[in-house]
Short mmCIF file of the C-alpha atoms (twelve columns), coordinates in Angstrom:
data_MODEL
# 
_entry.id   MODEL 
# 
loop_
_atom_site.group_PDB 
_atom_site.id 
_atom_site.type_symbol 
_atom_site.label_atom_id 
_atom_site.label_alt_id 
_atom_site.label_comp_id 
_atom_site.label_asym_id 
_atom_site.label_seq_id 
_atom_site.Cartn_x 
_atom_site.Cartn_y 
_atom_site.Cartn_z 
_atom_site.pdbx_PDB_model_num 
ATOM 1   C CA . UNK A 1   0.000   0.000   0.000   1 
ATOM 2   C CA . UNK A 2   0.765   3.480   -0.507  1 
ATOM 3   C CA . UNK A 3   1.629   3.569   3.650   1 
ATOM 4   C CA . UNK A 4   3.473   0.868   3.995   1 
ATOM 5   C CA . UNK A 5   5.586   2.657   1.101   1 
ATOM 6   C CA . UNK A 6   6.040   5.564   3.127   1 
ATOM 7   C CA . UNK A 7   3.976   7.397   0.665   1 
ATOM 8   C CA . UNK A 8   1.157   8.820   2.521   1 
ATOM 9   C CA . UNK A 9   2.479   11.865  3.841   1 
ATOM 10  C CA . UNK A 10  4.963   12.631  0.994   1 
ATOM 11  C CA . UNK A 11  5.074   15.449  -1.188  1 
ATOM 12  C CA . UNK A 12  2.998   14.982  -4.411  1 
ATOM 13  C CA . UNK A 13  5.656   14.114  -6.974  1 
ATOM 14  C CA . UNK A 14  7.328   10.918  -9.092  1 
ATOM 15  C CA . UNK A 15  8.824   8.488   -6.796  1 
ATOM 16  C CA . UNK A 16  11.161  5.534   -7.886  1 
ATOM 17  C CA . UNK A 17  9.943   1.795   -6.372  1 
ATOM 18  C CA . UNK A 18  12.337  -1.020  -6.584  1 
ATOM 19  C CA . UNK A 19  11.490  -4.634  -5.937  1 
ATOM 20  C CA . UNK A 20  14.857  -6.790  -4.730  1 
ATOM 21  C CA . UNK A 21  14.624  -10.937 -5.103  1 
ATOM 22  C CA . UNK A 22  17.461  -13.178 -3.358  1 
ATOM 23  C CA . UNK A 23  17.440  -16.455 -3.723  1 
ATOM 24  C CA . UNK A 24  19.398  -19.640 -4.281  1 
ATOM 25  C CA . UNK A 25  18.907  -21.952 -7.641  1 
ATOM 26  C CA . UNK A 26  20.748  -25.751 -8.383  1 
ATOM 27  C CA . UNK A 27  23.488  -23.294 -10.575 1 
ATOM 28  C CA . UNK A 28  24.157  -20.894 -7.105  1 
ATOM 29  C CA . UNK A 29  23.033  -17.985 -6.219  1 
ATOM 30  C CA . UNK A 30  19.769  -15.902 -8.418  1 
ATOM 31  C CA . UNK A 31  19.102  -11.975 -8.078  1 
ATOM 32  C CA . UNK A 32  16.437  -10.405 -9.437  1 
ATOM 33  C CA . UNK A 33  15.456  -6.411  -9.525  1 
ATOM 34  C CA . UNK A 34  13.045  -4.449  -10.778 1 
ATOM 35  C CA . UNK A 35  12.123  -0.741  -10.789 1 
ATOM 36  C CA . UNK A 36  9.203   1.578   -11.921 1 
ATOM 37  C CA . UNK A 37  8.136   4.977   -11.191 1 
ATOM 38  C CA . UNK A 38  5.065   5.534   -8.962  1 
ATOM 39  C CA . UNK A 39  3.356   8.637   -9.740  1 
ATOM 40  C CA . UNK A 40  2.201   10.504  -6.183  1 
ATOM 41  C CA . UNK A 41  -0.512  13.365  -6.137  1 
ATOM 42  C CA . UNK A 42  -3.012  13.718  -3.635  1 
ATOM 43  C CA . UNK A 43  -5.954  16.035  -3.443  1 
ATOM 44  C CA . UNK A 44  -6.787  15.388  -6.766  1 
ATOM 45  C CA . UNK A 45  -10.382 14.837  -7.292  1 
ATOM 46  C CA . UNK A 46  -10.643 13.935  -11.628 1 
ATOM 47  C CA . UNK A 47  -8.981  11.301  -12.643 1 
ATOM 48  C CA . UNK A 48  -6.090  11.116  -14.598 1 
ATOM 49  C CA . UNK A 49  -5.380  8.949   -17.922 1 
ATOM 50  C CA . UNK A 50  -1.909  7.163   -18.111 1 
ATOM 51  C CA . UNK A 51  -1.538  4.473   -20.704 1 
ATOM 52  C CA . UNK A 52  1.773   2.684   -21.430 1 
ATOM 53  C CA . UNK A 53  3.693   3.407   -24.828 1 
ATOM 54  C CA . UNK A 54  5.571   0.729   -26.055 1 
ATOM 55  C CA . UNK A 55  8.280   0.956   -29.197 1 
ATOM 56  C CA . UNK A 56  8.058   -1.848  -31.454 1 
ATOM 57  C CA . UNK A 57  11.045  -0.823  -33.763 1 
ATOM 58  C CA . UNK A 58  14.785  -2.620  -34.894 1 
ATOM 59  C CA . UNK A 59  17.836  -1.393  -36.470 1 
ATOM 60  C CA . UNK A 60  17.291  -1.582  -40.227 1 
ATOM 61  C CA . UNK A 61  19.256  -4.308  -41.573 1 
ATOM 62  C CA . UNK A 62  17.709  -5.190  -44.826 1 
ATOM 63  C CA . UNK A 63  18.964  -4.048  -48.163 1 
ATOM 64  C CA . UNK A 64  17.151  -2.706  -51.513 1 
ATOM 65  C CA . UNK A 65  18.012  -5.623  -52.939 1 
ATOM 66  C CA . UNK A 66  15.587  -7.438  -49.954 1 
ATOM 67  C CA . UNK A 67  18.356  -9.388  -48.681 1 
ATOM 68  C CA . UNK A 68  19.410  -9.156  -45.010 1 
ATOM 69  C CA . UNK A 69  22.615  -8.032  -43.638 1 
ATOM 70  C CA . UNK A 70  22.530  -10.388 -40.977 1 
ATOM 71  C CA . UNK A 71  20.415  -12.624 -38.772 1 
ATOM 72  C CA . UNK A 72  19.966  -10.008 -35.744 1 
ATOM 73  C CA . UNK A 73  15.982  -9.450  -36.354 1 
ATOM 74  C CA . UNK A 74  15.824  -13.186 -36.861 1 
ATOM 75  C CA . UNK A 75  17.597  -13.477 -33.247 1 
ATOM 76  C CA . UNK A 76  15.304  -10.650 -31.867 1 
ATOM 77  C CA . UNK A 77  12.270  -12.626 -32.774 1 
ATOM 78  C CA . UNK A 78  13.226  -15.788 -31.729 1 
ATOM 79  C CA . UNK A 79  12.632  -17.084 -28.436 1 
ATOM 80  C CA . UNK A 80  14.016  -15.122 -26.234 1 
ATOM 81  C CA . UNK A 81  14.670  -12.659 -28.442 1 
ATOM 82  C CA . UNK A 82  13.935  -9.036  -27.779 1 
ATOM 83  C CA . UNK A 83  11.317  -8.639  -29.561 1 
ATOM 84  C CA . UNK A 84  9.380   -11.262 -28.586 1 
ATOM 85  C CA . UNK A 85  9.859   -10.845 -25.501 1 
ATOM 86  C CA . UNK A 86  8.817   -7.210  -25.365 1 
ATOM 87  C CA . UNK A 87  5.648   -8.212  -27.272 1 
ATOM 88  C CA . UNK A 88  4.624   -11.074 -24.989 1 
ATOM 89  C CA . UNK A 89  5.232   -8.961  -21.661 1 
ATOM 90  C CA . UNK A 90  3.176   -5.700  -22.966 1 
ATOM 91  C CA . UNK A 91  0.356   -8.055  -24.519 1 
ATOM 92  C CA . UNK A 92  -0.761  -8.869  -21.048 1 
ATOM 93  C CA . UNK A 93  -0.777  -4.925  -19.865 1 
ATOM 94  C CA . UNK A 94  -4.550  -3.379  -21.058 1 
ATOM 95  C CA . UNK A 95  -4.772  -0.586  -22.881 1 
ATOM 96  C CA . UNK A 96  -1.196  -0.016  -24.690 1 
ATOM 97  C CA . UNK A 97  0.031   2.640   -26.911 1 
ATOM 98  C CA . UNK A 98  1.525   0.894   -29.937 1 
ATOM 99  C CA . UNK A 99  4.377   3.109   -31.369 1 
ATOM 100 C CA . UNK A 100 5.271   0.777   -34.680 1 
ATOM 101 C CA . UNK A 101 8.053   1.655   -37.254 1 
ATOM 102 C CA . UNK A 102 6.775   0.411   -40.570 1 
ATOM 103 C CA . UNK A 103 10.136  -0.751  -41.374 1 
ATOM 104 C CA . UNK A 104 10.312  -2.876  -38.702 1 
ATOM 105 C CA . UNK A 105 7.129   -4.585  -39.676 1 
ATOM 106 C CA . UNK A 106 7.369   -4.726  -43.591 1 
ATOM 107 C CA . UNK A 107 11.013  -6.704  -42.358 1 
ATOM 108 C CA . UNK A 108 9.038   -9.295  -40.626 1 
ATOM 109 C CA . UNK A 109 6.681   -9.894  -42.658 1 
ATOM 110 C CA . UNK A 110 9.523   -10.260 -45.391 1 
ATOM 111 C CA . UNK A 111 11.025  -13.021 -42.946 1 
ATOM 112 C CA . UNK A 112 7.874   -14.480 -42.815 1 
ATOM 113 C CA . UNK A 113 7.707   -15.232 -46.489 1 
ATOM 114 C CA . UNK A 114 10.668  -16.427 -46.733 1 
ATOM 115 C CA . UNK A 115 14.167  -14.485 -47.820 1 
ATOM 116 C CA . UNK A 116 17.776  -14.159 -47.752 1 
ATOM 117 C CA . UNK A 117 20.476  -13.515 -45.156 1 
ATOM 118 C CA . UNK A 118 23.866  -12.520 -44.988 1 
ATOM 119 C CA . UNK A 119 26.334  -15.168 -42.931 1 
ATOM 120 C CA . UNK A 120 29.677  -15.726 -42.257 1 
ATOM 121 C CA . UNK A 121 29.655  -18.599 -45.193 1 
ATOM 122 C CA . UNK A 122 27.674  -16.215 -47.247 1 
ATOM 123 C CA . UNK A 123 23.866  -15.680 -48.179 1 
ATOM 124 C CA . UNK A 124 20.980  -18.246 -47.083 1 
ATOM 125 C CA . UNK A 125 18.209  -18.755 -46.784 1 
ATOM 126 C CA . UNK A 126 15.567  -18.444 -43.883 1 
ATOM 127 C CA . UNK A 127 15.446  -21.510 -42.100 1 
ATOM 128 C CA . UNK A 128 12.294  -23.325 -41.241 1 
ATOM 129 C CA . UNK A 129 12.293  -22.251 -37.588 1 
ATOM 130 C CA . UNK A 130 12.834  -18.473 -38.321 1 
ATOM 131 C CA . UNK A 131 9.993   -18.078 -40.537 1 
ATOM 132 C CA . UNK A 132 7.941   -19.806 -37.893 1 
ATOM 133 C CA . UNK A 133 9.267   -17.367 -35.138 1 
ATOM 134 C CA . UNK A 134 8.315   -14.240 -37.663 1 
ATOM 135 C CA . UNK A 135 5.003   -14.984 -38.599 1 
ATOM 136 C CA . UNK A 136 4.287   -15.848 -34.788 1 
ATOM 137 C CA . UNK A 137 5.038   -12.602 -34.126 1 
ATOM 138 C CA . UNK A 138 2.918   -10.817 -36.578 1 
ATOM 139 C CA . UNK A 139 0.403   -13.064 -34.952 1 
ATOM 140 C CA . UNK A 140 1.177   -11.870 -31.490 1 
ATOM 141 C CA . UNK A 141 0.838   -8.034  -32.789 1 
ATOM 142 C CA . UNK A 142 -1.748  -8.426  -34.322 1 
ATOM 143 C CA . UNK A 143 -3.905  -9.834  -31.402 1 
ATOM 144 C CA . UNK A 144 -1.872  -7.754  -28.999 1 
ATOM 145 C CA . UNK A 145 -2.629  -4.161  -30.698 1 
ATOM 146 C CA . UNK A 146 -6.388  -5.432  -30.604 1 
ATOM 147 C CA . UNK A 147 -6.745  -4.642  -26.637 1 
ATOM 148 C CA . UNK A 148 -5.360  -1.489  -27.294 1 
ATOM 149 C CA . UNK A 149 -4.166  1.143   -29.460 1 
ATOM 150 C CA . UNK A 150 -1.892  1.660   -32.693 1 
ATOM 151 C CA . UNK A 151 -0.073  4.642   -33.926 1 
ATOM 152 C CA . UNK A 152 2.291   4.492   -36.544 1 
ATOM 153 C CA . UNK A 153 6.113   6.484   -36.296 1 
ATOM 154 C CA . UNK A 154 9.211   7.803   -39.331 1 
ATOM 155 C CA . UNK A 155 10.197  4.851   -40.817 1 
ATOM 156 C CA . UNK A 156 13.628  3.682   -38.947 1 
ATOM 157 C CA . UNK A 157 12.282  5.047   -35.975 1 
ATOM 158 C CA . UNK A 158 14.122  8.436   -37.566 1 
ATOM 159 C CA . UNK A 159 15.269  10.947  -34.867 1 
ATOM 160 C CA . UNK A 160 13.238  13.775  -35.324 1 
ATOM 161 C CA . UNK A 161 15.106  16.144  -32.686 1 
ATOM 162 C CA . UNK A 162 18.200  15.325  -35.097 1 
ATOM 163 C CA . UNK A 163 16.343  16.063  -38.500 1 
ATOM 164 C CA . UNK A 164 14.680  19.096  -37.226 1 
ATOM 165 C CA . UNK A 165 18.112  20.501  -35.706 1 
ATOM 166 C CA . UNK A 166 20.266  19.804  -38.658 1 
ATOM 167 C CA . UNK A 167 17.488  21.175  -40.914 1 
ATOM 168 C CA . UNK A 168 16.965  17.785  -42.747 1 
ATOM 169 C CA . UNK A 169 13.345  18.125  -43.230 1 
ATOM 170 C CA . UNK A 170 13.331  16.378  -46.440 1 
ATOM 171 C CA . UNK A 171 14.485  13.353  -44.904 1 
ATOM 172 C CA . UNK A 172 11.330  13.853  -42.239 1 
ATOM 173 C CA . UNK A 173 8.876   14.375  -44.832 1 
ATOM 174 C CA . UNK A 174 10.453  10.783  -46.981 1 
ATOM 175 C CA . UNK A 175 10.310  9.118   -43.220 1 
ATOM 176 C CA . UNK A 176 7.188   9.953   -42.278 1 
ATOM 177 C CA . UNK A 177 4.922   10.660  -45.508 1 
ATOM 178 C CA . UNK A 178 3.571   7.098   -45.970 1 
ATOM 179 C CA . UNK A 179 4.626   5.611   -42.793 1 
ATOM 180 C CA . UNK A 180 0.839   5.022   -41.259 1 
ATOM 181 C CA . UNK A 181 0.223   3.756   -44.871 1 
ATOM 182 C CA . UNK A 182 2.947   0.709   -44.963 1 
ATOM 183 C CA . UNK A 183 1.997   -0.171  -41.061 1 
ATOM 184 C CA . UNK A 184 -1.464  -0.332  -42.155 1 
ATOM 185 C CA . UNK A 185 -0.372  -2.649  -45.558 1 
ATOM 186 C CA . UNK A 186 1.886   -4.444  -43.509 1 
ATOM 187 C CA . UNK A 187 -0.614  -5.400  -40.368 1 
ATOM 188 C CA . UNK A 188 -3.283  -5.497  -42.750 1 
ATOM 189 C CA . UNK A 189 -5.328  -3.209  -40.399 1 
ATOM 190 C CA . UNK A 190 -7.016  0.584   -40.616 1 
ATOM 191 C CA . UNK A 191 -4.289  3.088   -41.196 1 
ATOM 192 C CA . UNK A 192 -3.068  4.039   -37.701 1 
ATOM 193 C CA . UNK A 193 -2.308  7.842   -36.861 1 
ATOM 194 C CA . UNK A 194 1.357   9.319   -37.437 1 
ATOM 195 C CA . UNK A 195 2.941   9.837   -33.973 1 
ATOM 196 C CA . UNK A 196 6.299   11.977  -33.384 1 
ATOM 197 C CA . UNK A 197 7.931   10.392  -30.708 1 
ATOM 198 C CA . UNK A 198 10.589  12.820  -29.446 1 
ATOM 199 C CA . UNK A 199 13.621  12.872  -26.725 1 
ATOM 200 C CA . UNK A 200 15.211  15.668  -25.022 1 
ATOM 201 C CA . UNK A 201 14.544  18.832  -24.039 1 
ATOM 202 C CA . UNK A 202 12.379  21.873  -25.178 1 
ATOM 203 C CA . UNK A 203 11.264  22.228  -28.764 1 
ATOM 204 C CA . UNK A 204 10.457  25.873  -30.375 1 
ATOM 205 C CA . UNK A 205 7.041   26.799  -31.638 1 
ATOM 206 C CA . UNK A 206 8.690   26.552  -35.376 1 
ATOM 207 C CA . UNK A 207 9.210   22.562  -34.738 1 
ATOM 208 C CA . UNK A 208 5.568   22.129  -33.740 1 
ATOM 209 C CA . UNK A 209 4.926   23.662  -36.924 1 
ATOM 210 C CA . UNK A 210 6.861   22.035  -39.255 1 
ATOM 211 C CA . UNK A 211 5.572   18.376  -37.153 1 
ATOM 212 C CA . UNK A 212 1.827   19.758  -37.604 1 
ATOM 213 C CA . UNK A 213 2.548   20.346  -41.709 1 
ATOM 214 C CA . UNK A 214 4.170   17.010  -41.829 1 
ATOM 215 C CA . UNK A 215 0.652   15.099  -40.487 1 
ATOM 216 C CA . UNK A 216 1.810   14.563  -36.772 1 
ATOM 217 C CA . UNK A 217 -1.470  15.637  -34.345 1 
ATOM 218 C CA . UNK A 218 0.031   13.385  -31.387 1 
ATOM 219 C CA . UNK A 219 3.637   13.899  -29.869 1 
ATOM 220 C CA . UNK A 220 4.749   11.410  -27.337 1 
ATOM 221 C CA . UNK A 221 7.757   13.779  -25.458 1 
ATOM 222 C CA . UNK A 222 9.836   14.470  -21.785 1 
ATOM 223 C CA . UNK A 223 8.002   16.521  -19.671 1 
ATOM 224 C CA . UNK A 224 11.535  18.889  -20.971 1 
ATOM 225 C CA . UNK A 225 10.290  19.436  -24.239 1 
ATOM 226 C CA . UNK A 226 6.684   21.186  -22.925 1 
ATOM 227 C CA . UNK A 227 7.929   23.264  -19.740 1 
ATOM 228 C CA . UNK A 228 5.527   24.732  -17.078 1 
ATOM 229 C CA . UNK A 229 3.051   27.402  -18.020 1 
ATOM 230 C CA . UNK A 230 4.917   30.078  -15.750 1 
ATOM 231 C CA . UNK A 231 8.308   29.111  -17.712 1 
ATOM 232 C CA . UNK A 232 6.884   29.339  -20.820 1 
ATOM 233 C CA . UNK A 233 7.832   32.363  -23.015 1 
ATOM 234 C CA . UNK A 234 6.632   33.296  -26.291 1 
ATOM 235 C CA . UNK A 235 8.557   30.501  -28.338 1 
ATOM 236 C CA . UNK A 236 6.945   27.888  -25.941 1 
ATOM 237 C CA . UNK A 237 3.361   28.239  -26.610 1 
ATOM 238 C CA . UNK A 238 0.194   25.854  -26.058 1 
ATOM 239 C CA . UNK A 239 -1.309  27.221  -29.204 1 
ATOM 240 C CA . UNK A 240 0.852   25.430  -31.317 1 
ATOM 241 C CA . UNK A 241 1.289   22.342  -29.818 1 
ATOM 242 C CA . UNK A 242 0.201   19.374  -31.592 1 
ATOM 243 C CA . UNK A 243 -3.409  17.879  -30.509 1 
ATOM 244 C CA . UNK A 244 -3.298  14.830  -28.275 1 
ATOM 245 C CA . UNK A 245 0.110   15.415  -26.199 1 
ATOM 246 C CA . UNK A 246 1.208   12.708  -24.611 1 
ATOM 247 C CA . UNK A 247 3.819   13.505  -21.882 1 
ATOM 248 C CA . UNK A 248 5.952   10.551  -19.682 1 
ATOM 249 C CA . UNK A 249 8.391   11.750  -16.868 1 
# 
């Protein structure tokens, strides 16, 4: 409970929880940890939506030419692998934000079917097992993204802070002009909205407006890049923020 946590005369703020597991297996000795952030508030009569945004996205590693650089998404979906893994933990969590890089989807699916991959003795093929693994994983997004909801991001899961900085907004516009499209193609499911995820700190009013021309109505950001209403000065404005914020700590 919130009082046995020490909670229930804190300060209203974010507080970090750890859980510590000791324990002894037939190999010797196991230790286990996890930690989350508990968000604290009191006196706070409406309620407050919180949802859980998970990034389903992979290095690109397959070329024009459809043929794999290596086996590391093969590995990732694999048992084990990251992510499966991440897909069968977040499945059992309701209500889910999907964040899904169309690249990372149109690759599976291209596993699925069957294709090529770079090895140390050269190109093969997929093996038997691999395909299984992919299309068991389109599977599991499928049925996953059902409980909750989809939003497609740039293909390559493209830094935005970086493209905006560096003035590359071609390469935003190529990343992000069809990339609810191919999720929806790939998934075979309603095309998705475009979502800007975005690290870091602040971003001017001009960035909101180039992400708003670009398609983007939903940012998920650091509470950094959208700063109190008394620090806000005229280049941080709510007027110009996309629709739909979505903030984490």
């Amino acid at each position: 409970t919130t009082r046995a946590l020490g909670l229930s005369d804190a300060r209203p703020g974010v507080y970090a929880i750890g859980a510590f597991v000791h324990g002894l297996a037939g190999s010797g000795k196991v230790e286990r940890r996890a930690v989350t952030l508990l968000p604290w508030m009191t006196g706070v009569q409406a309620s407050i939506g919180v949802t859980a945004a998970v990034t389903l996205s992979a290095p690109p590693s397959r070329g024009i030419d459809g043929v794999f650089f290596d086996d590391s998404l093969a590995k990732s979906l694999a048992t084990g692998g990251r992510l499966r893994q991440q897909v069968s933990v977040m499945s059992r969590v309701p209500g889910v934000l999907w964040l899904i890089d169309p690249l990372l989807v149109e690759s599976v699916k291209a596993l699925a079917a069957g294709a090529r991959i770079t090895g140390p003795d050269g190109v093969r093929s997929t093996t038997d097992a691999e395909v299984k693994a992919a299309s068991q994983w389109l599977t599991d997004v499928r049925s996953a993204i059902a409980s909750g909801t989809i939003a497609a991001i740039p293909v390559g899961d493209l830094d935005i802070r970086a493209a905006l900085a560096h003035g590359q907004l071609a390469l935003l516009r190529h990343a992000s002009a069809t990339a609810a499209q191919r999720v929806a193609a790939a998934l075979e499911l309603p095309t998705p909205p475009l979502v800007a995820p975005i690290d870091g700190g602040a971003l001017s009013n001009a960035s909101w407006q180039v992400l708003t021309s670009l398609g983007f109505s939903t940012a998920v950001v650091s509470d950094a890049a959208y700063p109190p209403t008394q620090q806000r000065s005229e280049e941080h404005t709510s007027e110009l923020q996309p629709r739909g914020l979505i903030s984490y700590a």
